[in-house]
Amino acid sequence: MTDAYKKLEARFHRMDVLSDVSQMLHWDMAAIMPDGGAEARSEQLATLSVLENEMMKAPELGDLITQAEGEALDDWQKANLGEMKRKWVHGTAVPSDLVEKMSRAETRCEVAWRTARADNDFKGLLPKLQEVLDLSIEAGKAKADALGTSVYDALLDQYDPMMRSDRIDTLFAELEAFLPDFTSDVIERQKSEDKPVLPTRPFPIETQNRVGLDLMKAVGFDFAHGRLDISHHPFCGGIPDDVRITTRYDENDFTSAIMGVLHETGHAMYERGLPKDWRNQPVGKARGMTMHESQSLLIEMQACRSEEFLTYAGPVFKQAFGGDDAAWNAQNLHRLYTRVEPGLIRVDADEVTYPAHVIMRYRIERALIEGDMKLADLPGAWNDMMQKLLGITPPDDRDGCLQDIHWPSGAWGYFPTYTLGAMSAAQIFAAAKTANPEIPAALSRGDFAPLMTWLGENIHRQASSRSTDEILKSATGSVLGVDAFKAHMINRYGA
């Protein structure tokens, strides 16, 4: 290891620590900060963003990257240098004053969104959301010039490095050719089957929380390095050594919170499994949000909605909530968790209709970014597209275009990673079961160790040492595709 690379490691370590502080402040803002703290938090986050951006723009940093490219480095160091350069291109493309404006606008808009959604007040949120969109487009244009991409692809690259919209269009088109008829067939077949027995309500929040904590332990979550809290929108935040996850509860529906906890635990396990030797270095970070979502959806959808896992979970639920035995057997829970019915809320959607929610948001945000739609027209466009893709129309904006936190918080270009992650999850889970056929039987005992051991070796500890496709090909034999997801759907839903 030589001087230029050593200097870069030290600088990127310091920048990453600043980013870690921002992550913890974001968690606090979403989970426990009173609304009255919004302006002060806006100042804090903006200051940290500007400091990190100014460090990235240090005049000598580009020279150090060039010098390090000529030094003798091992494979992980080379990968780290490549990730440093990618971050440098993104960071130097955007002026510091724009970084500050974006941070302030996003914080204000996210806090305002909480009230606007509760009050069904899209018009009230519109000015703040328009500011966030305009600033995101301005930053996207600057990054597009540096990356040689479209504005949307430049924003997408922040969340899924090297993914481009033309590839997403191809993958989503293949899904769209499969899903409508498949969904109709599944819904029609389920009409002729016995309906699941609904467990007796209510489900006390304290009990749901206790069950969620117990299931997190079963998956392998280490509470010495993380915690579970409540927020308006479930998420996983914090840092690998202090992972913060949140959920939200409904006393009339235990499935949403429990599966939300398991989903976020999948994210958390990925963060915890990243290589300790590369903490605070770009190469030690998760390999983008497609891979991140694959880990959450693998735990929630692939593993925890399987009949094997529900064999274990049924007695756990019955002991916690009480009620009729028939409601808690594995077969009934499997029918309950695999019931397909178009719904308004993305985070509560079944896995068959979920891609339609994502495809809709992907198309809308592209249209907004590319100037093909005005933000003021969002509610009508949302309702029209939901009717077209899912056959339902929201009764109000609260359960329509105001339901997600992503756009108010500035996450433009994030949405497609959910369904790309679902495809990856099916691919990875199939490969894991082929490599270790004992995984399903272990899940039926509530034992996630065989699965997590395989994921740790093949996915988690790879971090950002290779591209998403390279990691997938090494772990599963193929780059990202639709075939495994389709096979999973056909196998689980039998249509």
XYZ file of C-alpha atoms in Angstrom:
495
model
C 0.000 0.000 0.000
C 1.429 3.372 -0.944
C 1.073 6.984 0.039
C -1.701 8.277 -2.241
C -4.001 5.368 -1.468
C -3.298 5.639 2.281
C -4.236 9.321 2.210
C -7.450 8.525 0.355
C -8.439 5.879 2.907
C -7.958 8.389 5.733
C -9.999 11.072 3.977
C -12.866 8.776 2.985
C -12.955 7.351 6.507
C -13.517 10.847 7.890
C -16.193 11.668 5.305
C -17.977 8.425 6.077
C -18.034 9.164 9.801
C -19.804 12.450 8.994
C -22.267 10.468 6.887
C -22.779 8.087 9.825
C -23.686 11.013 12.057
C -26.209 12.179 9.460
C -27.710 8.686 9.343
C -28.253 8.680 13.098
C -29.812 12.149 12.985
C -32.165 11.000 10.214
C -33.248 8.035 12.347
C -33.867 10.324 15.302
C -35.890 12.684 13.112
C -38.121 9.848 11.880
C -38.487 7.963 15.160
C -38.450 10.284 18.169
C -37.738 13.909 17.248
C -40.659 16.268 18.009
C -41.901 18.223 15.001
C -40.716 21.431 16.660
C -37.130 20.307 16.170
C -37.402 20.325 12.385
C -35.694 23.649 11.741
C -32.784 22.893 14.042
C -32.415 19.439 12.522
C -32.492 20.973 9.060
C -29.554 23.188 10.070
C -27.613 20.237 11.501
C -28.094 17.983 8.493
C -27.362 20.765 6.013
C -24.127 21.630 7.806
C -22.976 18.011 7.795
C -23.865 17.634 4.101
C -21.886 20.733 3.178
C -18.882 19.666 5.260
C -18.810 16.254 3.588
C -19.248 17.820 0.148
C -16.465 20.337 0.731
C -14.129 17.549 1.837
C -14.964 15.648 -1.344
C -14.130 18.756 -3.389
C -10.684 19.275 -1.888
C -8.520 20.252 -4.899
C -5.949 17.538 -4.319
C -8.456 14.652 -4.019
C -8.713 14.088 -7.771
C -4.916 14.073 -8.042
C -4.668 11.511 -5.245
C -7.136 9.251 -7.075
C -5.078 9.520 -10.273
C -1.847 8.766 -8.389
C -3.387 5.808 -6.557
C -4.531 4.288 -9.849
C -0.847 3.785 -10.680
C 0.021 2.152 -7.353
C 0.292 -1.546 -6.511
C -2.994 -2.463 -4.815
C -4.703 -5.740 -3.961
C -8.157 -6.592 -5.330
C -10.132 -5.074 -2.452
C -8.037 -1.915 -2.503
C -8.606 -1.597 -6.251
C -12.336 -2.036 -5.708
C -12.227 0.527 -2.922
C -10.432 2.992 -5.179
C -13.063 2.438 -7.856
C -15.839 3.198 -5.361
C -13.930 6.279 -4.159
C -13.794 7.547 -7.720
C -17.515 6.929 -8.259
C -18.360 8.849 -5.089
C -15.944 11.602 -6.083
C -17.635 12.016 -9.481
C -21.051 12.240 -7.812
C -19.836 14.552 -5.049
C -17.870 17.014 -7.167
C -20.625 17.362 -9.754
C -22.977 19.249 -7.422
C -22.148 22.731 -6.055
C -21.966 22.986 -2.267
C -24.691 25.635 -2.110
C -27.040 23.262 -3.964
C -26.149 20.444 -1.553
C -27.101 22.715 1.334
C -30.366 23.816 -0.291
C -31.319 20.206 -1.007
C -30.639 19.068 2.550
C -32.720 21.864 4.041
C -35.581 21.404 1.597
C -35.704 17.636 2.074
C -35.769 17.882 5.869
C -38.547 20.488 5.825
C -40.565 18.532 3.279
C -40.222 15.205 5.077
C -41.485 16.709 8.338
C -44.312 18.508 6.506
C -45.280 15.254 4.759
C -46.206 13.660 8.089
C -48.901 16.260 8.688
C -49.937 16.511 5.039
C -50.545 12.784 4.775
C -52.533 12.674 8.018
C -54.600 15.664 6.823
C -54.964 14.420 3.222
C -53.466 17.736 2.119
C -51.526 17.360 -1.134
C -52.018 21.035 -2.021
C -50.488 22.063 1.296
C -47.406 19.893 0.665
C -47.087 20.844 -3.004
C -44.834 23.936 -2.657
C -42.307 22.096 -0.479
C -42.421 18.968 -2.650
C -41.974 21.096 -5.783
C -38.867 22.639 -4.247
C -37.427 19.200 -3.514
C -38.195 18.013 -7.055
C -36.698 21.121 -8.679
C -33.505 20.855 -6.641
C -33.250 17.119 -7.350
C -33.535 17.779 -11.081
C -30.871 20.487 -10.847
C -28.526 18.095 -9.055
C -29.435 15.315 -11.482
C -28.489 17.484 -14.449
C -25.103 18.251 -12.912
C -24.477 14.564 -12.246
C -25.734 13.560 -15.685
C -23.112 15.802 -17.295
C -20.397 14.192 -15.170
C -21.588 10.610 -15.698
C -22.643 10.917 -19.336
C -26.178 9.675 -18.597
C -29.731 10.943 -18.625
C -30.872 12.966 -15.626
C -33.021 10.108 -14.337
C -30.194 7.593 -14.711
C -27.862 9.919 -12.815
C -30.309 9.948 -9.892
C -30.818 6.186 -10.175
C -27.046 5.642 -10.041
C -27.021 7.053 -6.498
C -29.113 4.100 -5.331
C -28.162 1.380 -7.794
C -24.677 1.903 -9.243
C -24.420 1.162 -12.964
C -28.129 0.331 -13.333
C -29.781 2.207 -16.206
C -33.403 2.844 -17.114
C -33.196 1.074 -20.479
C -32.353 -2.165 -18.676
C -35.140 -1.584 -16.154
C -37.555 -1.019 -19.038
C -36.582 -4.406 -20.505
C -36.928 -6.257 -17.190
C -40.210 -4.577 -16.304
C -41.610 -5.234 -19.790
C -40.922 -8.942 -19.297
C -42.705 -8.792 -15.950
C -45.666 -6.951 -17.451
C -46.014 -9.598 -20.117
C -46.306 -12.234 -17.379
C -48.069 -10.674 -14.402
C -51.544 -9.478 -15.554
C -52.822 -12.862 -16.761
C -51.000 -14.654 -13.954
C -52.538 -12.338 -11.344
C -56.040 -12.811 -12.772
C -55.604 -16.585 -12.772
C -54.411 -16.624 -9.167
C -57.264 -14.395 -7.953
C -59.814 -16.518 -9.800
C -58.378 -19.759 -8.412
C -58.281 -18.413 -4.866
C -61.981 -17.581 -5.083
C -62.725 -21.307 -5.277
C -60.476 -22.191 -2.361
C -61.262 -22.056 1.315
C -60.751 -18.550 2.597
C -58.209 -18.220 5.380
C -59.569 -18.113 8.910
C -58.919 -14.652 10.269
C -57.363 -14.591 13.745
C -59.439 -12.878 16.416
C -58.848 -9.150 16.799
C -57.560 -6.952 18.337
C -53.823 -7.557 18.393
C -52.376 -5.378 21.175
C -49.443 -3.272 20.061
C -47.327 -4.351 23.029
C -47.856 -7.991 22.051
C -47.041 -7.321 18.405
C -43.865 -5.577 19.490
C -42.844 -8.507 21.693
C -43.468 -11.012 18.886
C -41.510 -8.847 16.476
C -38.549 -8.726 18.849
C -38.644 -12.515 19.290
C -38.670 -13.087 15.528
C -35.805 -10.648 15.059
C -33.799 -12.741 17.520
C -34.668 -15.901 15.573
C -33.348 -14.326 12.370
C -30.145 -13.467 14.208
C -30.463 -9.753 14.983
C -27.973 -8.619 17.612
C -29.646 -6.196 20.028
C -26.250 -5.131 21.325
C -25.865 -3.454 17.932
C -29.370 -2.222 17.119
C -32.950 -1.587 18.171
C -36.594 -1.548 17.029
C -38.750 1.595 17.185
C -41.904 3.112 15.681
C -42.081 5.612 12.812
C -44.575 6.925 10.268
C -42.957 4.773 7.576
C -41.000 1.557 8.316
C -37.294 1.794 7.494
C -33.820 0.570 8.384
C -31.266 3.236 9.260
C -28.271 3.848 11.441
C -24.886 2.267 10.768
C -23.595 -1.336 10.685
C -22.549 -1.268 14.340
C -25.757 0.458 15.476
C -28.606 -0.566 13.170
C -31.914 1.201 13.777
C -35.098 -0.306 12.344
C -38.676 0.891 12.684
C -42.167 -0.347 11.993
C -45.733 0.847 12.502
C -48.609 -0.993 14.167
C -52.310 -1.599 13.549
C -54.263 -3.331 16.302
C -56.618 -4.779 13.693
C -53.886 -6.308 11.535
C -50.844 -8.022 13.002
C -49.500 -9.174 9.626
C -48.415 -5.733 8.439
C -46.232 -4.880 11.429
C -44.756 -8.367 11.844
C -43.806 -8.697 8.200
C -42.587 -5.104 8.232
C -40.273 -5.974 11.124
C -38.978 -9.044 9.290
C -38.463 -7.006 6.105
C -36.407 -4.389 7.931
C -34.529 -7.123 9.808
C -33.384 -8.424 6.423
C -31.923 -4.985 5.716
C -30.336 -4.909 9.154
C -28.716 -8.328 8.802
C -27.109 -7.192 5.549
C -25.702 -4.099 7.249
C -24.434 -6.124 10.202
C -22.857 -8.674 7.855
C -20.754 -6.191 5.921
C -17.002 -6.812 6.392
C -15.653 -5.220 9.579
C -12.202 -4.764 8.059
C -13.672 -2.262 5.581
C -15.857 -0.189 7.909
C -16.012 3.476 6.869
C -14.584 2.735 3.415
C -16.672 2.899 0.209
C -15.941 -0.734 -0.684
C -17.309 -1.825 2.708
C -20.759 -0.403 1.976
C -23.796 -2.335 0.753
C -23.781 -2.888 -3.007
C -26.676 -0.562 -3.811
C -30.371 -0.711 -3.064
C -31.263 -3.540 -5.442
C -29.020 -5.789 -3.377
C -30.277 -4.234 -0.147
C -33.911 -4.796 -1.098
C -33.072 -8.347 -2.141
C -31.984 -9.073 1.422
C -35.088 -7.604 3.045
C -37.447 -9.264 0.568
C -35.591 -12.560 0.811
C -36.266 -12.661 4.558
C -39.822 -11.301 4.413
C -41.217 -12.773 1.204
C -39.087 -15.781 0.312
C -38.322 -17.202 3.768
C -40.955 -15.895 6.180
C -43.996 -16.381 3.943
C -42.928 -19.949 3.227
C -45.005 -22.754 4.697
C -41.872 -24.050 6.397
C -41.322 -20.891 8.424
C -45.030 -20.537 9.188
C -44.931 -24.019 10.722
C -42.645 -22.472 13.310
C -44.410 -19.090 13.536
C -47.957 -20.451 14.049
C -47.437 -21.634 17.637
C -45.522 -18.416 18.395
C -48.465 -16.313 17.177
C -51.031 -18.461 18.987
C -49.221 -18.242 22.295
C -48.943 -14.472 21.930
C -52.391 -13.571 20.590
C -54.565 -16.522 21.635
C -57.693 -17.566 19.730
C -58.776 -20.466 17.555
C -56.230 -23.152 16.678
C -57.520 -23.178 13.094
C -56.310 -19.613 12.603
C -52.744 -20.408 13.562
C -51.900 -23.608 11.704
C -49.259 -23.319 8.981
C -51.640 -24.036 6.112
C -54.071 -21.315 7.181
C -51.295 -18.790 7.799
C -49.860 -19.615 4.387
C -53.257 -18.914 2.783
C -53.454 -15.685 4.764
C -49.963 -14.521 3.813
C -50.301 -15.507 0.150
C -53.767 -14.068 -0.433
C -53.682 -12.031 -3.638
C -55.885 -8.966 -3.810
C -55.119 -5.556 -5.327
C -54.807 -2.934 -2.616
C -54.094 0.759 -2.266
C -51.005 0.670 -0.048
C -47.658 -0.434 -1.463
C -46.085 -1.585 1.797
C -49.093 -3.827 2.513
C -49.311 -5.291 -0.997
C -48.977 -9.016 -1.691
C -45.950 -10.037 -3.729
C -47.983 -10.729 -6.880
C -49.485 -7.232 -7.154
C -46.528 -5.411 -5.559
C -44.572 -4.990 -8.834
C -47.459 -2.976 -10.272
C -47.080 -0.466 -7.422
C -43.385 -0.111 -8.209
C -43.750 0.068 -11.989
C -46.334 2.830 -11.533
C -44.044 4.889 -9.283
C -41.064 4.311 -11.576
C -42.966 5.677 -14.564
C -44.373 8.622 -12.644
C -41.046 9.733 -11.191
C -39.352 9.436 -14.575
C -42.078 11.562 -16.138
C -41.681 14.175 -13.401
C -37.877 14.202 -13.644
C -37.909 14.363 -17.445
C -40.536 17.140 -17.506
C -43.299 15.064 -19.070
C -45.614 15.587 -16.085
C -46.302 18.524 -13.794
C -46.154 17.846 -10.072
C -49.539 19.528 -9.615
C -51.020 16.800 -11.825
C -49.607 13.992 -9.678
C -52.839 13.026 -7.839
C -54.818 12.576 -11.044
C -52.017 10.747 -12.840
C -51.520 8.491 -9.813
C -55.211 7.581 -9.662
C -55.433 6.946 -13.414
C -52.382 4.700 -13.451
C -53.474 2.771 -10.367
C -56.818 2.110 -12.003
C -55.069 0.922 -15.158
C -52.515 -1.330 -13.454
C -54.437 -2.541 -10.395
C -58.080 -1.875 -11.169
C -58.646 0.324 -8.112
C -58.764 4.067 -7.478
C -57.720 5.694 -4.188
C -60.541 7.504 -2.385
C -58.125 10.257 -1.338
C -54.515 11.368 -1.633
C -53.640 10.065 1.833
C -53.884 6.505 0.504
C -52.788 7.621 -2.950
C -49.874 9.824 -3.895
C -49.102 10.880 -0.309
C -48.521 7.382 1.065
C -44.741 7.160 0.520
C -41.990 9.126 2.215
C -39.494 8.729 -0.645
C -40.208 11.778 -2.798
C -40.671 14.226 0.113
C -37.309 13.068 1.499
C -35.609 13.518 -1.896
C -35.260 9.837 -2.872
C -35.941 10.208 -6.595
C -34.757 7.118 -8.501
C -35.155 4.707 -5.584
C -38.463 2.985 -6.389
C -37.418 0.528 -9.127
C -34.935 -1.092 -6.746
C -37.823 -2.685 -4.823
C -38.882 -4.924 -7.693
C -35.326 -5.395 -8.938
C -34.653 -6.522 -5.377
C -37.595 -8.945 -5.453
C -36.197 -10.530 -8.616
C -32.762 -10.796 -7.019
C -34.239 -12.253 -3.829
C -35.913 -15.100 -5.712
C -32.684 -15.803 -7.565
C -30.573 -15.761 -4.396
C -32.970 -17.842 -2.274
C -33.200 -20.527 -4.962
C -29.402 -20.683 -5.125
C -29.094 -20.846 -1.329
C -31.515 -23.801 -1.133
C -29.665 -25.585 -3.917
C -26.360 -25.073 -2.131
C -27.814 -26.150 1.239
C -31.020 -28.234 0.945
C -31.366 -28.157 4.759
C -32.405 -24.473 4.749
C -36.200 -25.058 4.447
C -36.231 -27.648 7.252
C -34.217 -25.303 9.450
C -36.732 -22.495 8.848
C -39.516 -24.785 10.053
C -37.686 -24.862 13.411
C -37.127 -21.105 13.455
C -33.448 -21.656 12.702
C -32.106 -19.069 10.284
C -28.449 -19.927 10.837
C -27.958 -22.057 7.683
C -29.546 -19.383 5.497
C -27.718 -16.494 7.145
C -24.388 -18.329 6.961
C -24.791 -18.773 3.197
C -25.925 -15.173 2.720
C -23.056 -13.891 4.839
C -20.475 -15.637 2.701
C -21.999 -15.087 -0.734
C -23.720 -11.691 -0.400
C -23.086 -9.736 2.807
C -19.315 -9.982 3.051
C -18.938 -9.161 -0.647
C -20.077 -5.601 0.160
C -19.173 -3.351 -2.817
C -16.118 -5.315 -3.908
C -17.892 -6.199 -7.173
C -20.897 -5.045 -9.181
C -24.415 -6.306 -8.439
C -24.358 -8.531 -11.521
C -20.941 -9.931 -10.637
C -22.057 -10.784 -7.098
C -25.263 -12.351 -8.385
C -23.469 -14.358 -11.047
C -20.959 -15.677 -8.521
C -23.688 -16.574 -6.012
C -26.425 -17.826 -8.345
C -24.803 -18.518 -11.710
C -26.679 -15.729 -13.519
C -26.857 -11.963 -13.704
C -30.088 -10.242 -12.658
C -33.084 -11.588 -14.547
C -36.802 -12.336 -14.290
C -36.822 -16.150 -14.646
C -36.287 -17.081 -10.986
C -38.959 -14.610 -9.858
C -41.475 -16.026 -12.319
C -40.606 -19.581 -11.273
C -41.069 -18.640 -7.625
C -44.480 -17.110 -8.355
C -45.663 -20.145 -10.270
C -44.394 -22.518 -7.579
C -45.939 -20.601 -4.668
C -49.245 -19.571 -6.212
C -49.779 -22.529 -8.512
C -51.492 -20.762 -11.388
